[in-house]
Short mmCIF file of N, CA and C in Angstrom, two decimals:
data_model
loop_
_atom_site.label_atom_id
_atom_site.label_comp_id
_atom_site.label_asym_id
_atom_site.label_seq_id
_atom_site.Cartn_x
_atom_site.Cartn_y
_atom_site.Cartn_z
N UNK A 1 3.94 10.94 3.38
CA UNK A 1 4.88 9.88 3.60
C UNK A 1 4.33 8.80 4.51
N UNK A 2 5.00 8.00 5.24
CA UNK A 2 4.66 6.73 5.63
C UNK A 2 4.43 7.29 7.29
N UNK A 3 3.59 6.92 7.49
CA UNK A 3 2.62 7.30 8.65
C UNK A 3 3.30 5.91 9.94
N UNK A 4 2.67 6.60 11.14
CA UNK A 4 2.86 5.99 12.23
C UNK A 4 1.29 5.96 12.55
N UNK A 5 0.86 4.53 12.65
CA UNK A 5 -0.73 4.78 13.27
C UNK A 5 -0.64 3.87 14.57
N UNK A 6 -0.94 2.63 14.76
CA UNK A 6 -0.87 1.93 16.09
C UNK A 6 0.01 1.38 16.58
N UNK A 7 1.15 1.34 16.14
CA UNK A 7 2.38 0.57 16.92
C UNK A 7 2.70 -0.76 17.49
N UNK A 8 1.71 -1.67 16.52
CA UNK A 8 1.62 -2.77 17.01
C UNK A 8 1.09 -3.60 15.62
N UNK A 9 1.46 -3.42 14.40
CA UNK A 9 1.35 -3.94 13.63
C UNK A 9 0.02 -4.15 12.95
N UNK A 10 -0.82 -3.40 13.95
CA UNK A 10 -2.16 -3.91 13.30
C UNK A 10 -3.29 -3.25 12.54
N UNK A 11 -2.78 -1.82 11.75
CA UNK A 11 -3.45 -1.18 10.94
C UNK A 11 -2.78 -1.24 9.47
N UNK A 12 -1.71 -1.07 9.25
CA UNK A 12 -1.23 -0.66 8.03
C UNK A 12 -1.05 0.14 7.51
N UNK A 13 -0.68 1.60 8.67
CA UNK A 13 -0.50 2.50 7.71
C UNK A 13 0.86 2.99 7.80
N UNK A 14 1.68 2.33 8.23
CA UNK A 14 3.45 2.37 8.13
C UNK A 14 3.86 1.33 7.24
N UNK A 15 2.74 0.89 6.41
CA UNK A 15 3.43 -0.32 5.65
C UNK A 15 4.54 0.16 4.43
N UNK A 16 5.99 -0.80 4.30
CA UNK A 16 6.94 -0.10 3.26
C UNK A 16 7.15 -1.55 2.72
N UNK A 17 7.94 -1.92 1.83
CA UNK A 17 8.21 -2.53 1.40
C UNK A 17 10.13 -3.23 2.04
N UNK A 18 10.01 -4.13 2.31
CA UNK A 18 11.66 -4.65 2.61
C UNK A 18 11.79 -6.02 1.82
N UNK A 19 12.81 -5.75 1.03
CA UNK A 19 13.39 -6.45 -0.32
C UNK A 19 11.98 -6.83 -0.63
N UNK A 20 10.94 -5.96 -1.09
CA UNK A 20 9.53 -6.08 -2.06
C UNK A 20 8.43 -6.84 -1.71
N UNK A 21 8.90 -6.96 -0.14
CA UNK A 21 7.59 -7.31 0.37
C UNK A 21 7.11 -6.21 1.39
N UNK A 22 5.18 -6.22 1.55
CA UNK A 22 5.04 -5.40 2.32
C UNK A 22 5.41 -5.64 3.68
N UNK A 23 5.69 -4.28 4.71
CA UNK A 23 5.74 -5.02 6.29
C UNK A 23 5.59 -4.13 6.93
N UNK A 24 4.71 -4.10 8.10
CA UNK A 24 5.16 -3.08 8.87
C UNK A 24 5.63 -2.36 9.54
N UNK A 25 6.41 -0.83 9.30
CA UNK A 25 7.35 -0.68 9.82
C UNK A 25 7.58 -0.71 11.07
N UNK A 26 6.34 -0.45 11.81
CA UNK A 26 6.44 -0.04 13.01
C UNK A 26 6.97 -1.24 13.98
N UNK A 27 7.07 -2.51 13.69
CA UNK A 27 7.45 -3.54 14.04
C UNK A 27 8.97 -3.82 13.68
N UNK A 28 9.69 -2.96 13.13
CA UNK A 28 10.74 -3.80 12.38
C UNK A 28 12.40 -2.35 12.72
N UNK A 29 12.77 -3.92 13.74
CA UNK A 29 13.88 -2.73 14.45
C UNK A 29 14.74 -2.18 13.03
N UNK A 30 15.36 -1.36 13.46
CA UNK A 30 16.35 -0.22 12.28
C UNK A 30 17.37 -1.42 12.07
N UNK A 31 18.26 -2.13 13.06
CA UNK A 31 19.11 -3.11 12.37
C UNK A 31 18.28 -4.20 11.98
N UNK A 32 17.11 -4.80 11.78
CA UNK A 32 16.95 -5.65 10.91
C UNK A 32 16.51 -5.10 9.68
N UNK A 33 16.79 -3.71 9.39
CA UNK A 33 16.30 -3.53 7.82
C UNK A 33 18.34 -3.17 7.13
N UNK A 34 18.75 -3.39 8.01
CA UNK A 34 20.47 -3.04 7.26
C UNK A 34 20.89 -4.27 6.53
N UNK A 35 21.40 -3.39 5.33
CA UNK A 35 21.87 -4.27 4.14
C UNK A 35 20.53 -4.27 3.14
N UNK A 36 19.38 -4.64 3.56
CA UNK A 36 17.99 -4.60 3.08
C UNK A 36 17.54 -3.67 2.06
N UNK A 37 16.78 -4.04 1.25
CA UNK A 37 16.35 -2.80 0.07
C UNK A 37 14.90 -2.39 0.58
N UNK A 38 15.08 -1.06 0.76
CA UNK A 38 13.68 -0.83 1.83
C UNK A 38 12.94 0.25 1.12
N UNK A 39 11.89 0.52 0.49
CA UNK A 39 11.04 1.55 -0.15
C UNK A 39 9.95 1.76 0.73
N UNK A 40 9.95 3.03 0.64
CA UNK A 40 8.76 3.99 0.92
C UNK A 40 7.71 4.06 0.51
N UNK A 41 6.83 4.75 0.25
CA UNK A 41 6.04 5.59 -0.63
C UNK A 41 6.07 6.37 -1.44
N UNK A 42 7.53 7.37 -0.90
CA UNK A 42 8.05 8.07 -1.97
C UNK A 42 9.06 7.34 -2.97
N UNK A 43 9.30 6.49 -2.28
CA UNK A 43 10.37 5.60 -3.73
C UNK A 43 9.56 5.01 -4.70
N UNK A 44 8.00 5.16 -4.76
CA UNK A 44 7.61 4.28 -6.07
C UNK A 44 7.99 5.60 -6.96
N UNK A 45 7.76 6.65 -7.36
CA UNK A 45 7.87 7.61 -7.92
C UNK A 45 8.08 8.99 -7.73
N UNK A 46 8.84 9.75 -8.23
CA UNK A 46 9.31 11.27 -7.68
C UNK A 46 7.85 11.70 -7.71
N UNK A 47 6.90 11.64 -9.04
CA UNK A 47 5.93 12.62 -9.18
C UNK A 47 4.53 12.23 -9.34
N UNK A 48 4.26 11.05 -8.86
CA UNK A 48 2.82 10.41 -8.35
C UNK A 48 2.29 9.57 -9.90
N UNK A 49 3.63 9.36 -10.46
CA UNK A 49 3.15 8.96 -11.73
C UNK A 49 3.17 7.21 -11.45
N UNK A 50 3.49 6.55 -10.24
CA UNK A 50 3.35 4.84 -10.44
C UNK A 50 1.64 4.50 -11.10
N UNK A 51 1.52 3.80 -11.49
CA UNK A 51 0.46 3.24 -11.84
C UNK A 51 -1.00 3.25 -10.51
N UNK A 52 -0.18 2.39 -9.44
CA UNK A 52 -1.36 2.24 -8.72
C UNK A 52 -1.63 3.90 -7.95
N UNK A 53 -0.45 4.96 -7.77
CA UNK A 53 -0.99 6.23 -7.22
C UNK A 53 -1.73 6.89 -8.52
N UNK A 54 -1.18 6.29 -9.57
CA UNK A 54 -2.50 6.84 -10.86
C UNK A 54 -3.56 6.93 -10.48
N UNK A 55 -4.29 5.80 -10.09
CA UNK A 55 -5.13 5.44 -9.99
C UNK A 55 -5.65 5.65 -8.89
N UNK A 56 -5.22 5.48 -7.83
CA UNK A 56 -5.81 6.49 -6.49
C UNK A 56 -6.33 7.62 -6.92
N UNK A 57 -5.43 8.85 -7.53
CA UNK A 57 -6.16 9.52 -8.10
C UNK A 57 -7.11 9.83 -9.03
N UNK A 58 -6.85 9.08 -9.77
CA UNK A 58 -8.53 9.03 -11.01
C UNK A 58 -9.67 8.50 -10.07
N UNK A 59 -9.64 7.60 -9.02
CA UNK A 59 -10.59 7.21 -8.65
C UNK A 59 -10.95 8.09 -7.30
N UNK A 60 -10.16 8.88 -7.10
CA UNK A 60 -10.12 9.60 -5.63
C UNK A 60 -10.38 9.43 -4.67
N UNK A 61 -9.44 7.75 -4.28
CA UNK A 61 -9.94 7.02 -3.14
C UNK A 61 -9.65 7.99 -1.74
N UNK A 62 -8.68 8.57 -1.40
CA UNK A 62 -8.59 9.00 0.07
C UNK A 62 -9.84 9.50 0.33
N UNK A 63 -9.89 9.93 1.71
CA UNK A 63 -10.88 10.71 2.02
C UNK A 63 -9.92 11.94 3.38
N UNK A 64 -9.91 11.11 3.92
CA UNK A 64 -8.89 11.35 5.13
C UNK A 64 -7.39 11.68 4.63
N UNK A 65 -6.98 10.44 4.20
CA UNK A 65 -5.38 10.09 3.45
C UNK A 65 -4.73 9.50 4.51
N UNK A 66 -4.77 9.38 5.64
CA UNK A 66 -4.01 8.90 7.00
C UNK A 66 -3.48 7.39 6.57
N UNK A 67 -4.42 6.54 5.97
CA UNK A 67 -4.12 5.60 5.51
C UNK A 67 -3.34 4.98 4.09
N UNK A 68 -3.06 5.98 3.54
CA UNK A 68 -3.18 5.71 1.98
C UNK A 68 -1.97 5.25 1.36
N UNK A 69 -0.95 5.80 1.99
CA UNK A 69 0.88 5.23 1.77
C UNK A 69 0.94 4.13 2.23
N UNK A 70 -0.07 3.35 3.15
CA UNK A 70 -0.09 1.98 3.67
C UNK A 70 -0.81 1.38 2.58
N UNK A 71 -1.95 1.71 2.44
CA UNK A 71 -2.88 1.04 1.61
C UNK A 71 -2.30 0.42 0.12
N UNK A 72 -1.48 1.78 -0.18
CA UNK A 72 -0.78 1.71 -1.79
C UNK A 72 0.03 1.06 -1.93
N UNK A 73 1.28 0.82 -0.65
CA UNK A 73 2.15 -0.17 -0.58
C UNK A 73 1.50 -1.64 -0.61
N UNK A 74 0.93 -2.00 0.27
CA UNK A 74 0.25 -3.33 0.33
C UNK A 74 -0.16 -2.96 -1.30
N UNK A 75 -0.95 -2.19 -2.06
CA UNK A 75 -1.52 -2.86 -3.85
C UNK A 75 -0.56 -2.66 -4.50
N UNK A 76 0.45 -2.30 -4.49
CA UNK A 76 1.73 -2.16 -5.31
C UNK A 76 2.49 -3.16 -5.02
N UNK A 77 2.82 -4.28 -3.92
CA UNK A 77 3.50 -5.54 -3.86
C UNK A 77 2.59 -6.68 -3.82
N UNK A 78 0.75 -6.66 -4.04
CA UNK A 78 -0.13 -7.18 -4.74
C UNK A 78 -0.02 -7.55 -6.14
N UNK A 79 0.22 -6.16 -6.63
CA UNK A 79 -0.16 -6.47 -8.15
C UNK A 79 1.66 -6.74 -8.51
N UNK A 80 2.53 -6.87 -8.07
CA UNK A 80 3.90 -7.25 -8.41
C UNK A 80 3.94 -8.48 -8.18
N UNK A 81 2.97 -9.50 -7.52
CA UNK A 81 2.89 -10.91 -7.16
C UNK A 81 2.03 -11.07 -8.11
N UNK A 82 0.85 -10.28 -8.82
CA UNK A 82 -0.35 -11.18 -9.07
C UNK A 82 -0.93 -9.60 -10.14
N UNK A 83 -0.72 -9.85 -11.25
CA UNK A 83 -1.03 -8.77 -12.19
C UNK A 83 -2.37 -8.56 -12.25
N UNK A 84 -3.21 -9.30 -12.17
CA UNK A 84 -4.71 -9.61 -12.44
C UNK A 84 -5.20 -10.37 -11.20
N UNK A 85 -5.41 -9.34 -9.82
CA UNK A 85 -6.28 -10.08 -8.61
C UNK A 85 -7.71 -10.48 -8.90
N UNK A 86 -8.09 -11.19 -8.43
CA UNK A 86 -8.84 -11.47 -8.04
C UNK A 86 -9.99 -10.95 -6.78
N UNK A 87 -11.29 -10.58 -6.71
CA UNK A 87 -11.13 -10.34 -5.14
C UNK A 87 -11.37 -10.68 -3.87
N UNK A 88 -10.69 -12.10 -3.81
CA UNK A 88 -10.19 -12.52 -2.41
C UNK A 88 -8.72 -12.84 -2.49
N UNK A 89 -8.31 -12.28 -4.22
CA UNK A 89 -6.84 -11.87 -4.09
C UNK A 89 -6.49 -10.41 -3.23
N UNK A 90 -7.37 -9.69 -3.40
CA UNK A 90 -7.51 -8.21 -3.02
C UNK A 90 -7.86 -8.39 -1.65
N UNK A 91 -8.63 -9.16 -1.30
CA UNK A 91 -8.89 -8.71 0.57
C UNK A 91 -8.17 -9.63 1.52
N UNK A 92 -7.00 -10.87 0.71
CA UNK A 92 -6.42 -11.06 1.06
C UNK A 92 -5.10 -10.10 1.44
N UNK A 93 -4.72 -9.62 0.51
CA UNK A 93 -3.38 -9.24 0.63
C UNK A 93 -3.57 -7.84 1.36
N UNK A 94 -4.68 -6.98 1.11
CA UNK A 94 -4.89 -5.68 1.82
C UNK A 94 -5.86 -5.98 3.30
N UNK A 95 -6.02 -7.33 3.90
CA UNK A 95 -6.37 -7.49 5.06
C UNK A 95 -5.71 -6.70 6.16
N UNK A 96 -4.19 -6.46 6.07
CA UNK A 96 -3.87 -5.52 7.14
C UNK A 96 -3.56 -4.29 7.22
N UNK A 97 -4.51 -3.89 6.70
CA UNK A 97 -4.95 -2.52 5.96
C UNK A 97 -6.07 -2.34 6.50
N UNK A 98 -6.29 -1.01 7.63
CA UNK A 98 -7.34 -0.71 8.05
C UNK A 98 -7.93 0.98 7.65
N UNK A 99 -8.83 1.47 7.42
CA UNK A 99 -9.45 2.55 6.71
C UNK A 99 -10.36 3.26 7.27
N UNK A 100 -10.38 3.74 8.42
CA UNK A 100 -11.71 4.78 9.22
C UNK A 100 -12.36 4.96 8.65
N UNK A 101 -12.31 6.04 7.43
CA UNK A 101 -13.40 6.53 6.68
C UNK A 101 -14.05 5.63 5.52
N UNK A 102 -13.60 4.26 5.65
CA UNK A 102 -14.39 3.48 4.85
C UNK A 102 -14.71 3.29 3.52
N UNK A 103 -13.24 3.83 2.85
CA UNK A 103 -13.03 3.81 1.41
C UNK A 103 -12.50 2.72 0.41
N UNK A 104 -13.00 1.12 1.19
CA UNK A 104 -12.80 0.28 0.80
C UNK A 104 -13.14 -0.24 -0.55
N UNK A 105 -14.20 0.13 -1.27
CA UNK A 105 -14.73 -0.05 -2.50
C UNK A 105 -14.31 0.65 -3.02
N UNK A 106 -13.35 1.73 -3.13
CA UNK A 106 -12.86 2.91 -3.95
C UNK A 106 -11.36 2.16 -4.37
N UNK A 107 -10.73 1.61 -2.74
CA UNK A 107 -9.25 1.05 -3.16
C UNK A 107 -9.81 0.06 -3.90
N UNK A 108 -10.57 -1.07 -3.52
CA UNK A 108 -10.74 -2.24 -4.45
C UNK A 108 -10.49 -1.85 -6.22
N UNK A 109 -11.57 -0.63 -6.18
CA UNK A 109 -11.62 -0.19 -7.74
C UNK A 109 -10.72 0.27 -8.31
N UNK A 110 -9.73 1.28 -7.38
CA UNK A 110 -8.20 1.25 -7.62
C UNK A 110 -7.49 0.20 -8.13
N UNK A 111 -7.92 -0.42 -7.26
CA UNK A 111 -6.55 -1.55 -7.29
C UNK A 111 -6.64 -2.37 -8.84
N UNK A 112 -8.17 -2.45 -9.34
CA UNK A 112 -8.33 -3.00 -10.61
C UNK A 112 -8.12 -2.02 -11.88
N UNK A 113 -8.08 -0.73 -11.37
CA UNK A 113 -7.88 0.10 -12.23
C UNK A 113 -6.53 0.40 -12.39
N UNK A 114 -5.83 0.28 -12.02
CA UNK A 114 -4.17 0.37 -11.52
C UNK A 114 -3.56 -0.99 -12.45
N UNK A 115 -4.60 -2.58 -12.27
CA UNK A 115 -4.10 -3.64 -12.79
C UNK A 115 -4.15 -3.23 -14.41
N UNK A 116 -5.10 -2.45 -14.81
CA UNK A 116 -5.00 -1.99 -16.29
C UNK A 116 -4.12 -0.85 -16.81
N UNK A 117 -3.40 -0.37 -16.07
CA UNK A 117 -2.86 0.33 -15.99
C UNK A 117 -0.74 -0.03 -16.28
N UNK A 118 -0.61 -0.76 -15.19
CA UNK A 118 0.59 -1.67 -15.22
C UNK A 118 0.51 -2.90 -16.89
#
């Protein structure tokens, strides 16, 4: 599920979606998400079948996973803006998205593999 990493907005791995944009949660008091349509990680799908967690898995980006409910949110309200990124569509929008173990070329390939996918 959706992780707590720095508390200050600046990794991405509490990122959720509020009314379908990404944000992070850890910034965002409980009454400014009321009334709001707010998804998880687990709300893209009961059983890992969304497109872009498809594709995480075929490509077997985690390594760690600490990051990855952040990572997927940010490419899942990517490719809902922009079906076919580009990639400085891609390191734009997953800029606040940070990854220890350095599995950045794996999400990239995700993320294009996911666009064929959707």
């Amino acid at each position: 599920g959706t992780k707590f990493g720095c508390g200050v907005a600046e990794c991405g791995a509490c990122t959720v979606h509020i009314d379908g944009q990404p944000v992070p949660s850890c910034i965002v008091p409980l009454a400014d998400a009321e009334g709001r349509s707010v998804t998880t990680i687990e709300g893209l799908s009961q059983d890992g079948s969304h497109p872009v967690q498809r594709a995480w898995a075929e490509l077997e980006v985690p390594q760690c996973g600490y990051c990855q409910c952040g990572q997927i949110m940010s490419a899942v309200a990517l490719l809902a803006q922009n079906p076919k990124p580009s990639e400085a569509d891609i390191d734009k929008a997953m800029s606040g998205n940070l990854c220890r173990c350095g599995t950045y070329l794996r999400i990239r390939a995700a993320i294009h593999r996911a666009a064929e996918l959707v």
